[in-house]
């Protein structure tokens, strides 16, 4: 028997029991006649104690030779500890050791297996199995497990059925790039890995499943930006006979349940904002509303005063940074440096300090007198002591730049506390977005999203203005997930494919099965998907999803631990009837 | 609002309530002034009633035009039904309809959406979304959902962590054929889809996760025999610091919990049998022990009596079929036909009828007198009225043939009741099996399975005789799953790769990451995987796994509904740097 208990469960009430523990050697302290060993497993750390005369010579000898991360089994008696500690849960006891057996030796690990490690990202990924021994990583995986359990508990109680959809499906050019899988049995043909189970969950609705969910892997062959993974996990859901309101209520419920059951946090309110308003006030479709600093449009107070930089632009946009009028030259220069970064892309920033004495000091004093600047301050509700930051340019560009600046200022001023959670529904997304490159409309969400009935009339005249029954749940500036009410009428779906530039044949070839299904009694339906990795990172209070994934890939899509992808045999290529291009 | 209730929940206590239902039209009965509509959704069927003078003219007109599988919303009052029925759960009430709205029309479905359908397999697969509307298929998916919930409940209570392992991994030539995924970002290189998370779960054990599980899709590019799927689901588990006994106890517990919670069936006992015994008594490593008919070796009573067919063979093998002495010539001929099928491959069968009067009648009376036949009967414990069936040949071949014959007779005699569940652990599998074609040993389980310590000494002298710490759980002649205690010592793992004919370089290239991991303190560990599709089919009392999979593929690995796999664009091929061979 390798163990009678684990390393996290022994307490004072176990004193005098004869027990066996197994685990990894965390630390050995050898004080001559006394040796202490910290033994670690997933559940905790227990101190083993050995002493000359008391312990057997054999056990003493073994203990002396133990190295870090050796795997051992030890037997002995639970005794009360003289110097108790609260740092570990077993801190009231230790084990008076009779025997120690080394089950496996260990080389010195390439980084320390402790909460704060000396290992860099690269090294920790290569030896991910050692990284996982560290409590912070293990706790993330435990949290992820808990989130999946609570997700299923909630959805099961709401009569959702988890249904597994296939992984070997068909490639569709719409959307992101597919990973494909050559078929050996059907040569020259390929499966694709799903970017999401979208069409299958809609078919399940046609099939009368009524409420579907799945915690499911999805795949996108995209150039990986920081913190994107080629394979990622979704909580994917779909419901029949529902309105947008029904779906939103259901998943507010899920989010509330997860925060409550996993963190003990009560999410108080889920305010809603239209996409148009979010763009106008925050320049983002996923505003962080933990802090204010809403955008203020200054055109009518800032234009036509002779300052050309403002006069020729679509939009002059300000934010009011409270209590920041005391910013030094150096601090203001840093803000200018920030907005000039290529990722932000502004030429510069105009500031107005609202001094405590009621005067104003700005970088454009040449063009605007005190009265003029007061008009800005009034418009922005700036108080004495506040700082106005102003950008100008094309509407979309300047909003996007100001969004970056706002979040940056939020970070600088400590307004983005990761322990504060502010959910927000963003609704009424546009149905379509114009793609300059291909000179056609793309579906903003996906081609199955339904337009708002009141905007049907715009579909011919102004398709770019049609709003969709689409909604995103965001939190703290991050998109947790989104969804839409789907088209369930075959004619409307055809019209949509048409708007997206599909020929009838293309539509039929790629989505014929769905169009067919719509002939046989499709119910109204809609759904939503949460990004599971992202949701876990949010609950864990961290920005990166990578440490909530057991075996993540790096930014080149490589698993550096197993060294994958890798070349394959010629025999394999031949069997698949493919070859590499020269 | 599409509904206030679903179609399965209204009862007498709801009478007088004003309600709204949505669903599919199952049936319309138009009796002139009265129309009844059976409205169906996932939860049940409710009868809608319309009547001239009582219902609005508009509702009557709409009802008259309804076709099968139309999707409608109907509003009305719950009333007590005059002629109640027990056939449906809502049989005590019906709905006096005020309004009906058609949400979607439907073409006549290509097969009837009823428990017994007129649709053939092919058609039902092509229109799987319609097939899923049928209760038997939907119930299978509901059962599957329940099994996954109960699996997680049990394993969670036992401190198992569900950890997601990656789907884009690395190809290894050992085992079955991999599906591969060309990498665009790492041209000329490929990912592989996992045949199982085997190495990853072992790395999780090295990582101290201690108890891991996952309900996970696995992929094998095999030529598909009946009832094999290229993608299938496993309940995959691994535990650290365990003996074979610990693992078996844990998963007996899981199986017991699943049968109890899903079916209300108490599995009484999990007997155990060695592989050697299973082969000797049943000619199978997954014996169906719902009935007896164990093999009886008759060599010493049947050989050297001048019957050449018996004299020259390794094994003369009989089974005793109780109360079958009255079989007619025709029935016996049918048995001969059965064993002569190419799938069985015997030349013929010898029978001995043990007549009620104590005499014997056999097909080999020429060679064996009454005394001789009595010796057979005694050896087989045959009573008057029983029938002995005897095959002879090479040991392995004749055991395999007799296994087929025994199962056939079990079916014929109704001894294989799908409502009776008899689990059996088969243990002590051989570590290796000799492959005639490649003239080398293959791992019977996989290369990470540990040999029994008491057989270490045979590893050099007689590797084919080494037994493994491997175990299968079978039931009713079907393998539900299996596992093993793994090698956790680097040297032993090297020795194993050596026995399997890997060069040191090959072993390093393919499994270097695991060998490396074993350098850093690997704990003793072992695990098991259940075939999830198979487990569900067993609980559902059915042979085929296909109807427990929402969207299965056919025997050519095709999804005939979405028509996949399919050709992909040249652009896609170019981006992946591959081309089709001519």
mmCIF file of C-alpha atoms in Angstrom, chain A residues 355-560:
data_model
loop_
_atom_site.group_PDB
_atom_site.id
_atom_site.type_symbol
_atom_site.label_atom_id
_atom_site.label_comp_id
_atom_site.label_asym_id
_atom_site.label_seq_id
_atom_site.Cartn_x
_atom_site.Cartn_y
_atom_site.Cartn_z
ATOM 1 C CA UNK A 355 -6.102 73.563 -12.068
ATOM 2 C CA UNK A 356 -7.394 73.719 -8.515
ATOM 3 C CA UNK A 357 -7.555 77.521 -8.785
ATOM 4 C CA UNK A 358 -10.071 77.340 -11.645
ATOM 5 C CA UNK A 359 -7.558 78.170 -14.394
ATOM 6 C CA UNK A 360 -6.677 75.861 -17.273
ATOM 7 C CA UNK A 361 -3.357 74.885 -18.719
ATOM 8 C CA UNK A 362 -3.226 73.056 -22.008
ATOM 9 C CA UNK A 363 -0.865 72.012 -24.750
ATOM 10 C CA UNK A 364 -2.934 74.089 -27.159
ATOM 11 C CA UNK A 365 -3.040 77.367 -25.217
ATOM 12 C CA UNK A 366 -2.023 79.104 -28.444
ATOM 13 C CA UNK A 367 -5.397 78.327 -29.995
ATOM 14 C CA UNK A 368 -7.765 78.252 -27.053
ATOM 15 C CA UNK A 369 -8.232 80.849 -24.357
ATOM 16 C CA UNK A 370 -9.385 80.135 -20.795
ATOM 17 C CA UNK A 371 -13.010 80.493 -21.800
ATOM 18 C CA UNK A 372 -12.554 78.104 -24.667
ATOM 19 C CA UNK A 373 -10.921 75.540 -22.426
ATOM 20 C CA UNK A 374 -13.602 75.988 -19.793
ATOM 21 C CA UNK A 375 -16.155 75.048 -22.432
ATOM 22 C CA UNK A 376 -14.284 71.770 -22.904
ATOM 23 C CA UNK A 377 -14.122 71.180 -19.176
ATOM 24 C CA UNK A 378 -17.821 71.876 -18.769
ATOM 25 C CA UNK A 379 -18.694 69.513 -21.575
ATOM 26 C CA UNK A 380 -16.586 66.817 -19.942
ATOM 27 C CA UNK A 381 -17.867 67.525 -16.444
ATOM 28 C CA UNK A 382 -14.284 68.068 -15.393
ATOM 29 C CA UNK A 383 -13.734 69.450 -11.891
ATOM 30 C CA UNK A 384 -10.783 71.480 -10.741
ATOM 31 C CA UNK A 385 -7.941 69.002 -10.292
ATOM 32 C CA UNK A 386 -8.912 66.867 -13.285
ATOM 33 C CA UNK A 387 -7.019 66.269 -16.500
ATOM 34 C CA UNK A 388 -8.583 66.207 -19.947
ATOM 35 C CA UNK A 389 -6.923 64.124 -22.641
ATOM 36 C CA UNK A 390 -8.012 64.760 -26.205
ATOM 37 C CA UNK A 391 -7.449 62.896 -29.466
ATOM 38 C CA UNK A 392 -8.736 63.779 -32.911
ATOM 39 C CA UNK A 393 -9.115 62.020 -36.248
ATOM 40 C CA UNK A 394 -11.373 59.723 -38.236
ATOM 41 C CA UNK A 395 -14.201 58.492 -36.060
ATOM 42 C CA UNK A 396 -13.378 54.792 -36.022
ATOM 43 C CA UNK A 397 -9.677 55.344 -35.648
ATOM 44 C CA UNK A 398 -9.868 57.911 -32.909
ATOM 45 C CA UNK A 399 -12.363 55.856 -30.923
ATOM 46 C CA UNK A 400 -10.080 52.875 -31.097
ATOM 47 C CA UNK A 401 -7.083 54.993 -30.041
ATOM 48 C CA UNK A 402 -8.997 56.572 -27.220
ATOM 49 C CA UNK A 403 -10.113 53.136 -26.032
ATOM 50 C CA UNK A 404 -6.468 52.150 -25.694
ATOM 51 C CA UNK A 405 -5.645 55.374 -23.901
ATOM 52 C CA UNK A 406 -8.588 55.036 -21.543
ATOM 53 C CA UNK A 407 -7.628 51.488 -20.571
ATOM 54 C CA UNK A 408 -4.028 52.597 -20.168
ATOM 55 C CA UNK A 409 -5.050 55.409 -17.818
ATOM 56 C CA UNK A 410 -7.279 52.974 -15.948
ATOM 57 C CA UNK A 411 -4.286 50.714 -15.421
ATOM 58 C CA UNK A 412 -2.025 53.610 -14.427
ATOM 59 C CA UNK A 413 -4.491 54.825 -11.844
ATOM 60 C CA UNK A 414 -5.249 51.379 -10.428
ATOM 61 C CA UNK A 415 -8.880 51.508 -11.506
ATOM 62 C CA UNK A 416 -8.871 48.000 -12.951
ATOM 63 C CA UNK A 417 -8.948 45.846 -9.830
ATOM 64 C CA UNK A 418 -8.964 42.153 -10.891
ATOM 65 C CA UNK A 419 -11.059 41.322 -7.803
ATOM 66 C CA UNK A 420 -13.893 43.555 -8.996
ATOM 67 C CA UNK A 421 -16.141 42.030 -11.657
ATOM 68 C CA UNK A 422 -18.413 44.190 -13.820
ATOM 69 C CA UNK A 423 -20.419 42.299 -16.389
ATOM 70 C CA UNK A 424 -22.031 44.148 -19.276
ATOM 71 C CA UNK A 425 -24.263 42.994 -22.106
ATOM 72 C CA UNK A 426 -23.516 44.677 -25.398
ATOM 73 C CA UNK A 427 -26.510 44.317 -27.724
ATOM 74 C CA UNK A 428 -27.729 45.328 -31.168
ATOM 75 C CA UNK A 429 -24.528 44.559 -33.003
ATOM 76 C CA UNK A 430 -24.489 45.396 -36.712
ATOM 77 C CA UNK A 431 -25.452 42.413 -38.845
ATOM 78 C CA UNK A 432 -22.715 43.039 -41.402
ATOM 79 C CA UNK A 433 -19.377 44.692 -41.620
ATOM 80 C CA UNK A 434 -17.784 45.942 -44.802
ATOM 81 C CA UNK A 435 -14.476 44.371 -45.682
ATOM 82 C CA UNK A 436 -12.270 46.814 -47.602
ATOM 83 C CA UNK A 437 -9.974 44.138 -48.920
ATOM 84 C CA UNK A 438 -12.526 41.793 -50.460
ATOM 85 C CA UNK A 439 -14.937 44.687 -51.119
ATOM 86 C CA UNK A 440 -17.897 42.850 -49.734
ATOM 87 C CA UNK A 441 -19.877 42.465 -46.552
ATOM 88 C CA UNK A 442 -18.861 39.920 -43.951
ATOM 89 C CA UNK A 443 -21.132 38.620 -41.254
ATOM 90 C CA UNK A 444 -20.113 40.399 -38.056
ATOM 91 C CA UNK A 445 -21.156 37.404 -35.950
ATOM 92 C CA UNK A 446 -21.752 34.602 -38.455
ATOM 93 C CA UNK A 447 -24.011 34.044 -41.453
ATOM 94 C CA UNK A 448 -26.763 32.464 -39.325
ATOM 95 C CA UNK A 449 -27.422 35.491 -37.150
ATOM 96 C CA UNK A 450 -30.850 37.035 -37.662
ATOM 97 C CA UNK A 451 -31.426 40.709 -38.463
ATOM 98 C CA UNK A 452 -33.744 42.701 -36.215
ATOM 99 C CA UNK A 453 -37.236 42.601 -37.595
ATOM 100 C CA UNK A 454 -37.582 46.393 -37.475
ATOM 101 C CA UNK A 455 -34.488 46.658 -39.699
ATOM 102 C CA UNK A 456 -35.684 44.227 -42.384
ATOM 103 C CA UNK A 457 -36.581 47.207 -44.558
ATOM 104 C CA UNK A 458 -32.923 48.329 -44.584
ATOM 105 C CA UNK A 459 -31.607 45.048 -45.936
ATOM 106 C CA UNK A 460 -31.800 46.222 -49.519
ATOM 107 C CA UNK A 461 -31.290 49.949 -49.127
ATOM 108 C CA UNK A 462 -28.642 50.112 -46.397
ATOM 109 C CA UNK A 463 -27.457 46.651 -45.416
ATOM 110 C CA UNK A 464 -24.559 48.116 -43.400
ATOM 111 C CA UNK A 465 -27.065 49.711 -41.019
ATOM 112 C CA UNK A 466 -29.067 46.601 -40.276
ATOM 113 C CA UNK A 467 -28.773 45.582 -36.634
ATOM 114 C CA UNK A 468 -28.670 41.966 -35.558
ATOM 115 C CA UNK A 469 -30.257 40.059 -32.717
ATOM 116 C CA UNK A 470 -26.742 39.562 -31.405
ATOM 117 C CA UNK A 471 -25.339 40.056 -27.928
ATOM 118 C CA UNK A 472 -22.005 39.747 -26.211
ATOM 119 C CA UNK A 473 -21.384 39.328 -22.530
ATOM 120 C CA UNK A 474 -18.264 41.210 -21.581
ATOM 121 C CA UNK A 475 -16.597 41.845 -18.282
ATOM 122 C CA UNK A 476 -13.753 44.107 -17.244
ATOM 123 C CA UNK A 477 -12.904 44.867 -20.856
ATOM 124 C CA UNK A 478 -12.865 41.247 -21.947
ATOM 125 C CA UNK A 479 -15.398 39.416 -24.100
ATOM 126 C CA UNK A 480 -16.578 36.374 -22.144
ATOM 127 C CA UNK A 481 -18.849 35.179 -24.895
ATOM 128 C CA UNK A 482 -21.588 36.033 -27.261
ATOM 129 C CA UNK A 483 -24.424 34.758 -29.288
ATOM 130 C CA UNK A 484 -27.436 35.559 -31.351
ATOM 131 C CA UNK A 485 -30.926 34.613 -32.304
ATOM 132 C CA UNK A 486 -30.546 32.639 -35.536
ATOM 133 C CA UNK A 487 -32.290 32.790 -38.829
ATOM 134 C CA UNK A 488 -34.744 29.886 -39.013
ATOM 135 C CA UNK A 489 -36.436 30.793 -42.248
ATOM 136 C CA UNK A 490 -34.997 29.377 -45.434
ATOM 137 C CA UNK A 491 -35.768 32.430 -47.563
ATOM 138 C CA UNK A 492 -34.164 34.819 -45.119
ATOM 139 C CA UNK A 493 -31.111 32.567 -44.874
ATOM 140 C CA UNK A 494 -30.838 32.633 -48.670
ATOM 141 C CA UNK A 495 -31.078 36.408 -48.661
ATOM 142 C CA UNK A 496 -28.310 36.529 -46.079
ATOM 143 C CA UNK A 497 -25.989 34.282 -48.103
ATOM 144 C CA UNK A 498 -26.768 36.533 -51.032
ATOM 145 C CA UNK A 499 -25.750 39.670 -49.093
ATOM 146 C CA UNK A 500 -22.519 37.922 -48.131
ATOM 147 C CA UNK A 501 -21.716 37.354 -51.782
ATOM 148 C CA UNK A 502 -22.302 33.605 -51.914
ATOM 149 C CA UNK A 503 -23.564 32.311 -55.237
ATOM 150 C CA UNK A 504 -26.530 29.990 -54.904
ATOM 151 C CA UNK A 505 -24.256 27.080 -55.727
ATOM 152 C CA UNK A 506 -21.655 27.995 -53.149
ATOM 153 C CA UNK A 507 -24.296 28.378 -50.485
ATOM 154 C CA UNK A 508 -25.767 25.033 -51.411
ATOM 155 C CA UNK A 509 -22.433 23.247 -51.470
ATOM 156 C CA UNK A 510 -21.315 24.556 -48.112
ATOM 157 C CA UNK A 511 -24.512 24.893 -46.148
ATOM 158 C CA UNK A 512 -26.943 22.857 -48.220
ATOM 159 C CA UNK A 513 -27.538 20.467 -45.325
ATOM 160 C CA UNK A 514 -28.655 23.335 -43.095
ATOM 161 C CA UNK A 515 -30.850 24.874 -45.794
ATOM 162 C CA UNK A 516 -32.375 21.438 -46.349
ATOM 163 C CA UNK A 517 -32.974 21.024 -42.659
ATOM 164 C CA UNK A 518 -34.833 24.338 -42.616
ATOM 165 C CA UNK A 519 -37.334 22.800 -45.081
ATOM 166 C CA UNK A 520 -38.513 20.284 -42.507
ATOM 167 C CA UNK A 521 -39.795 22.429 -39.666
ATOM 168 C CA UNK A 522 -37.085 24.513 -38.026
ATOM 169 C CA UNK A 523 -38.079 26.109 -34.722
ATOM 170 C CA UNK A 524 -37.055 29.639 -33.776
ATOM 171 C CA UNK A 525 -33.785 29.287 -31.905
ATOM 172 C CA UNK A 526 -30.775 31.094 -30.580
ATOM 173 C CA UNK A 527 -27.799 30.561 -28.381
ATOM 174 C CA UNK A 528 -24.535 31.638 -27.015
ATOM 175 C CA UNK A 529 -20.987 30.468 -26.433
ATOM 176 C CA UNK A 530 -18.671 31.423 -23.619
ATOM 177 C CA UNK A 531 -14.925 31.199 -24.076
ATOM 178 C CA UNK A 532 -14.145 28.643 -21.407
ATOM 179 C CA UNK A 533 -10.404 29.311 -21.113
ATOM 180 C CA UNK A 534 -11.114 33.026 -20.879
ATOM 181 C CA UNK A 535 -13.899 32.562 -18.338
ATOM 182 C CA UNK A 536 -11.546 30.517 -16.154
ATOM 183 C CA UNK A 537 -8.798 33.141 -16.422
ATOM 184 C CA UNK A 538 -11.322 35.824 -15.425
ATOM 185 C CA UNK A 539 -12.427 33.811 -12.386
ATOM 186 C CA UNK A 540 -8.771 33.206 -11.567
ATOM 187 C CA UNK A 541 -8.152 36.949 -11.671
ATOM 188 C CA UNK A 542 -5.530 36.635 -14.393
ATOM 189 C CA UNK A 543 -5.085 38.048 -17.877
ATOM 190 C CA UNK A 544 -3.476 35.103 -19.641
ATOM 191 C CA UNK A 545 -5.470 32.031 -20.567
ATOM 192 C CA UNK A 546 -2.304 29.996 -20.994
ATOM 193 C CA UNK A 547 -1.923 29.004 -17.382
ATOM 194 C CA UNK A 548 -5.493 27.735 -17.301
ATOM 195 C CA UNK A 549 -4.694 25.205 -20.008
ATOM 196 C CA UNK A 550 -2.846 22.068 -18.952
ATOM 197 C CA UNK A 551 -0.734 21.782 -22.092
ATOM 198 C CA UNK A 552 -0.860 25.047 -24.066
ATOM 199 C CA UNK A 553 0.893 25.822 -27.319
ATOM 200 C CA UNK A 554 3.234 28.716 -27.898
ATOM 201 C CA UNK A 555 2.699 31.632 -30.288
ATOM 202 C CA UNK A 556 3.897 29.574 -33.247
ATOM 203 C CA UNK A 557 1.327 26.910 -32.474
ATOM 204 C CA UNK A 558 4.006 24.549 -31.186
ATOM 205 C CA UNK A 559 3.839 22.237 -28.215
ATOM 206 C CA UNK A 560 7.461 22.609 -27.133
#
